[in-house]
């Protein structure tokens, strides 16, 4: 799936993820979805709170966090 970047400022230290879809969502550190393994996987119709993406070299955000996510397409899923 496509990679979507999320930037949260105003003193944010973590991200809250709410997945209202029928597919799983993976969250990654940094602005792209190829920075290693996902730091969180949120199943269909689930939520995860207080996920800490940490700091990434080359991305400087004062008082905020950055992460990226993608919807996981399984081999039996159809679009």
PDB file of C-alpha atoms in Angstrom, residues 2-31:
ATOM      1  CA  UNK A   2       0.857   3.658  -0.160  1.00  0.00           C
ATOM      2  CA  UNK A   3       2.872   5.281   2.621  1.00  0.00           C
ATOM      3  CA  UNK A   4       1.318   8.260   4.427  1.00  0.00           C
ATOM      4  CA  UNK A   5       3.446  10.574   6.577  1.00  0.00           C
ATOM      5  CA  UNK A   6       2.085  11.982   9.829  1.00  0.00           C
ATOM      6  CA  UNK A   7       3.629  14.967  11.631  1.00  0.00           C
ATOM      7  CA  UNK A   8       2.278  15.981  15.029  1.00  0.00           C
ATOM      8  CA  UNK A   9       3.575  19.124  16.701  1.00  0.00           C
ATOM      9  CA  UNK A  10       2.614  21.330  19.632  1.00  0.00           C
ATOM     10  CA  UNK A  11       4.590  19.311  22.158  1.00  0.00           C
ATOM     11  CA  UNK A  12       3.474  15.849  21.051  1.00  0.00           C
ATOM     12  CA  UNK A  13       5.596  12.952  22.335  1.00  0.00           C
ATOM     13  CA  UNK A  14       3.511  10.066  20.975  1.00  0.00           C
ATOM     14  CA  UNK A  15       0.877   9.160  18.393  1.00  0.00           C
ATOM     15  CA  UNK A  16      -2.588   7.719  18.907  1.00  0.00           C
ATOM     16  CA  UNK A  17      -3.742   5.427  16.107  1.00  0.00           C
ATOM     17  CA  UNK A  18      -7.382   4.640  15.429  1.00  0.00           C
ATOM     18  CA  UNK A  19      -8.048   2.155  12.642  1.00  0.00           C
ATOM     19  CA  UNK A  20     -11.649   2.053  11.450  1.00  0.00           C
ATOM     20  CA  UNK A  21     -10.906  -0.045   8.373  1.00  0.00           C
ATOM     21  CA  UNK A  22     -11.205  -3.782   7.738  1.00  0.00           C
ATOM     22  CA  UNK A  23      -7.450  -4.073   7.158  1.00  0.00           C
ATOM     23  CA  UNK A  24      -4.423  -3.826   9.467  1.00  0.00           C
ATOM     24  CA  UNK A  25      -2.309  -0.644   9.597  1.00  0.00           C
ATOM     25  CA  UNK A  26       1.463  -0.583  10.218  1.00  0.00           C
ATOM     26  CA  UNK A  27       3.222   2.439  11.762  1.00  0.00           C
ATOM     27  CA  UNK A  28       6.912   3.184  11.047  1.00  0.00           C
ATOM     28  CA  UNK A  29       9.510   5.610  12.410  1.00  0.00           C
ATOM     29  CA  UNK A  30      10.254   8.573  10.158  1.00  0.00           C
ATOM     30  CA  UNK A  31       8.686   9.972   7.026  1.00  0.00           C
TER      31      UNK A  31
END
